[in-house]
Coordinates of C-alpha atoms in Angstrom, one line a residue:
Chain A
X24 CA 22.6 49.3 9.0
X25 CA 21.1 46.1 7.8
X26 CA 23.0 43.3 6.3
X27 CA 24.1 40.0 6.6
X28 CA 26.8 39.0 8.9
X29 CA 29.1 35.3 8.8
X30 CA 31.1 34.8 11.7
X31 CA 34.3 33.5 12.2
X32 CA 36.0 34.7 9.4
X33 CA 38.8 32.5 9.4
X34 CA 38.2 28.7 11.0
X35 CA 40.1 25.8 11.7
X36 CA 38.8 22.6 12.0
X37 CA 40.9 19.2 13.1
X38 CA 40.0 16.0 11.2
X39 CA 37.1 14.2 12.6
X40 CA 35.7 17.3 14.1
X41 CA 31.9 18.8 13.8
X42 CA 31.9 23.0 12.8
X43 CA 29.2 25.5 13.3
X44 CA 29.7 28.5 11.1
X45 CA 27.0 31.3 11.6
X46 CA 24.7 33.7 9.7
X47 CA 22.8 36.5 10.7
X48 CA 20.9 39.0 9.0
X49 CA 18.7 41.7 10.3
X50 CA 16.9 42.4 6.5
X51 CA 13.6 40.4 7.4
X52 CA 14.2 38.2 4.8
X53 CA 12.6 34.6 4.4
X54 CA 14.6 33.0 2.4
X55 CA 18.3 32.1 3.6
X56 CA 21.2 30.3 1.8
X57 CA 24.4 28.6 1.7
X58 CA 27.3 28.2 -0.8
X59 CA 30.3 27.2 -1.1
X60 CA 33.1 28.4 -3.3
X61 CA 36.4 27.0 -4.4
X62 CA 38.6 27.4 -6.9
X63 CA 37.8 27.7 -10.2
X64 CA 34.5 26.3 -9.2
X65 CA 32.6 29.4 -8.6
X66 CA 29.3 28.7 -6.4
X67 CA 27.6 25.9 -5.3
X68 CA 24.2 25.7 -3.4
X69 CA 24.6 23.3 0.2
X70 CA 21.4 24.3 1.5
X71 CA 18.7 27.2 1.3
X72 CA 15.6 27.6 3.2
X73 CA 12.8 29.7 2.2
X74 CA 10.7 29.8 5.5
X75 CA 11.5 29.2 9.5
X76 CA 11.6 25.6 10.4
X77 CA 12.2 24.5 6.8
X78 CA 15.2 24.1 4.6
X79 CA 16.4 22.3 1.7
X80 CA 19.3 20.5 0.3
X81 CA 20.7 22.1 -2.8
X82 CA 23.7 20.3 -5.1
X83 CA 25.9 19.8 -2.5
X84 CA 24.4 18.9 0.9
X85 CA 26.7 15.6 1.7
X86 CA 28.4 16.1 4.6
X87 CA 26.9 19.4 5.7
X88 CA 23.7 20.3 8.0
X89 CA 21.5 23.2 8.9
X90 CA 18.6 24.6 11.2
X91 CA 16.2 27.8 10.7
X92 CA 15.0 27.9 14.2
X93 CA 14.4 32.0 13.8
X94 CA 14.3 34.2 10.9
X95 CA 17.6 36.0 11.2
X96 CA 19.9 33.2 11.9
X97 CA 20.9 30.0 9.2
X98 CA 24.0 28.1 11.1
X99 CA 26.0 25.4 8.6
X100 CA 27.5 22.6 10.5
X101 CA 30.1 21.6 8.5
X102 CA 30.7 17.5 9.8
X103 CA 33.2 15.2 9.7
X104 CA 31.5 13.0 7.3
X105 CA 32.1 16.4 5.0
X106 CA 35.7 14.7 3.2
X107 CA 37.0 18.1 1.6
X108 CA 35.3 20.8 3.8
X109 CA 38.2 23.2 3.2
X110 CA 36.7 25.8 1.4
X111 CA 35.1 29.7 1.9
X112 CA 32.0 29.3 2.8
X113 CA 29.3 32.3 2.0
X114 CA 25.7 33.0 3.3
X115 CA 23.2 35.3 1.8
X116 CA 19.6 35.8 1.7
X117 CA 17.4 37.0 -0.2
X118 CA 13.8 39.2 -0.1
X119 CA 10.2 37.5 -1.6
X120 CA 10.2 40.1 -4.4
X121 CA 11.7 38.3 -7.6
X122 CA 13.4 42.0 -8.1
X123 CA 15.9 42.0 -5.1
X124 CA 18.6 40.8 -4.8
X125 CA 20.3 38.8 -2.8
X126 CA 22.7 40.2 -0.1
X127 CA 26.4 38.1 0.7
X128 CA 28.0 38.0 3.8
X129 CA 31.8 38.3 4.0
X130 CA 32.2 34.6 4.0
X131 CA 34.1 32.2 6.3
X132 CA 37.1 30.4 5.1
X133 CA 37.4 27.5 6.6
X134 CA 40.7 25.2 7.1
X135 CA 41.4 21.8 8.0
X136 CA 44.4 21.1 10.2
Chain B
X3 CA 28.0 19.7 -18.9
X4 CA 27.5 22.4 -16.8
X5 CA 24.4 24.7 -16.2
X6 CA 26.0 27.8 -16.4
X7 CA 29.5 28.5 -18.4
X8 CA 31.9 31.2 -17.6
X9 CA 35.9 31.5 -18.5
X10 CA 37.7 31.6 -15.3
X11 CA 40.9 34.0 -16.8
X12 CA 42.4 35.5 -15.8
X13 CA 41.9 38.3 -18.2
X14 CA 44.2 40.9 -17.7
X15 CA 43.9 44.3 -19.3
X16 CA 45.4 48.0 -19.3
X17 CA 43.4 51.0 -17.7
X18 CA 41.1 52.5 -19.8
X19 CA 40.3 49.1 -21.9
X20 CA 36.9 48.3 -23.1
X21 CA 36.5 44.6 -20.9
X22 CA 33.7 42.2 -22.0
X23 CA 32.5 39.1 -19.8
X24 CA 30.4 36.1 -21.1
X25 CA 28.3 33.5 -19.7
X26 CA 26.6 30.5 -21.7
X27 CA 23.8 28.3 -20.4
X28 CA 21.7 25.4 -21.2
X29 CA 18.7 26.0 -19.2
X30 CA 16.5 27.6 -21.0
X31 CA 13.9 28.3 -18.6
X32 CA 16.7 30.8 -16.5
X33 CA 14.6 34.1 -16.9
X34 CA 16.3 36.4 -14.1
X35 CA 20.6 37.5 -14.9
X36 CA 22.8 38.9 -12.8
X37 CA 26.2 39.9 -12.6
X38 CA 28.4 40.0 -9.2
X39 CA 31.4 41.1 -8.3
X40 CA 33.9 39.8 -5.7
X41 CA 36.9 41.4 -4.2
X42 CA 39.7 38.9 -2.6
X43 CA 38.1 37.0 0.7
X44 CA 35.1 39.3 0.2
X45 CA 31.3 38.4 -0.3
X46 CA 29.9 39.3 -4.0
X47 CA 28.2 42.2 -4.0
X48 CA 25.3 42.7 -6.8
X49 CA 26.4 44.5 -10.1
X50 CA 23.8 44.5 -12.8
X51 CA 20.5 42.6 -12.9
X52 CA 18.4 42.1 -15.9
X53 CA 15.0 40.0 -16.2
X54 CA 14.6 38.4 -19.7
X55 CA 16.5 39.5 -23.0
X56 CA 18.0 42.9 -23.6
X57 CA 20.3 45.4 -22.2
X58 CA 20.9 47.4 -19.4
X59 CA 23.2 50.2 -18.9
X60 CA 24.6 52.2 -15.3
X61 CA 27.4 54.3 -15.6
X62 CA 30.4 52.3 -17.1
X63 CA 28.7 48.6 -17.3
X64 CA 26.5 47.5 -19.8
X65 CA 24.5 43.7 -19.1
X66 CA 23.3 42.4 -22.5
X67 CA 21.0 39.1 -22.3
X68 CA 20.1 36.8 -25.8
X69 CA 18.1 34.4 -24.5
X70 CA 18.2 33.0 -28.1
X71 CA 21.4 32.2 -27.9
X72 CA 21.7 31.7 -24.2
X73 CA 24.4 34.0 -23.9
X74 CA 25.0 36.9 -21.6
X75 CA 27.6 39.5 -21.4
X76 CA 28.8 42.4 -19.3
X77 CA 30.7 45.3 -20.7
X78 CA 32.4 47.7 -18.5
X79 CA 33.9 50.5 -20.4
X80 CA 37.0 52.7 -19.2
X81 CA 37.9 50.2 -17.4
X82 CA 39.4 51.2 -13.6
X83 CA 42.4 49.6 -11.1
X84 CA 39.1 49.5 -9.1
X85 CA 37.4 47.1 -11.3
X86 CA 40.0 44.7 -10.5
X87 CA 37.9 41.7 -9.3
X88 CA 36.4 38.3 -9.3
X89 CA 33.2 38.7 -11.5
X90 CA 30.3 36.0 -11.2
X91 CA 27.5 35.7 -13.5
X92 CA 24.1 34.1 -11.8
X93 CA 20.9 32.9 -13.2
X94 CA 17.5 31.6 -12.1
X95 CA 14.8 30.9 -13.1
X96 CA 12.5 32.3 -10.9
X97 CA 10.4 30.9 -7.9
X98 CA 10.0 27.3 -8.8
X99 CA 8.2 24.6 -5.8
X100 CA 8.3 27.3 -3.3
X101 CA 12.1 28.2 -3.9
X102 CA 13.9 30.5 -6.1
X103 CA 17.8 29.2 -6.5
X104 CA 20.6 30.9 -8.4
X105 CA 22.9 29.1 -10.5
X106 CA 26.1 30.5 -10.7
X107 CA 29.1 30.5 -13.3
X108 CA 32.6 29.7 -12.3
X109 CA 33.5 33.5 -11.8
X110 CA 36.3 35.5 -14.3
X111 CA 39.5 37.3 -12.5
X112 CA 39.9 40.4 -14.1
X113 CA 42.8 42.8 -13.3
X114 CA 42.9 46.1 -14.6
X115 CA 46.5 47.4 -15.3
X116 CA 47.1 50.8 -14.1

């Protein structure tokens, strides 16, 4: 089936330590994105990119970076210059027709020790 | 002030209740609405999506848009223990530079009472 899949599902980081979290999908979509969610704070864009070898900060991109080497896979580094990385973490993408929508990934939570 | 508005709850109602959800916004250029919903340490799945002003109805929700008023709403009638959830309104306003970004409200957690 295709989809969209974030892996580790639970993560802990140590202070002072670099994180890769991944994202796959196997849809053939172009455009790729990361969020973050807390609390009362619902969604907020990190980064997106909408082709390979291309990507964009969104609202929140301090602390964080990204690479779209291939089509299926947008990893999210979460650094240590991130200062309140804990958070869940989501992925999606999302097709070039305006009309679909964009698929989630289960999301990592990630915690820091 | 922020883009999109949205009252976290939690709303908590009895089975069978008629729920409505709401969503302000101050962009007016947002053309493209959508409603998610999240279960606990799950991914938001797609709910309703509606381009421009109007509404849309499947099965029990309803997604009403007045772009006027910059106001959306999602009804969801008969309400279920199932619809127990995080729901997330999202907006955009379509591909702008090259990119198309969504905007999304705080999310409201609604539990259904059984």
């Amino acid at each position: 089936d295709g989809g969209i899949t974030q892996s580790p599902k639970y993560l802990f980081r140590k202070e002072g330590q670099n994180v890769t979290l991944s994202c796959e999908q196997n849809l053939n979509h172009d455009a790729m994105y990361w969020y973050r969610q807390d609390p009362g704070q619902g969604l907020r864009l990190i980064y997106y990119s909408q082709i390979v070898n291309d990507f964009q900060k969104g609202d929140i991109a301090e602390g964080y970076s990204v690479s779209r080497e291939k089509k299926e896979s947008f990893p999210l580094t979460v650094t240590s210059a991130q200062k309140n990385p804990t958070a869940f973490y989501l992925c999606a993408s999302r097709g070039e027709d305006m009309n679909t929508e964009a698929f989630f990934g289960q999301g990592t939570r990630l915690t820091v020790v | 002030q922020k883009e999109v508005e949205q009252d976290p709850g939690p709303l908590s109602v009895p089975e069978g209740a008629i729920v409505s959800l709401n969503c302000t916004y101050s962009n007016s250029a947002f053309q493209y609405f959508m409603w998610y919903r999240q279960y606990s340490r799950k991914g938001p799945e797609l709910l309703m999506y509606t381009y421009s002003s109007g509404n849309k109805e499947d099965g029990r929700f309803t997604a009403q848009v007045d772009k006027s008023s910059k106001y959306i709403s999602l009804f969801i009638r008969d309400s279920q223990p199932s619809d127990s959830a995080t729901y997330l309104c999202a907006m955009s306003a379509g591909v702008i530079q090259g990119a198309q970004k969504l905007v999304f409200g705080q999310g409201t957690r609604l539990t259904i009472n059984p």
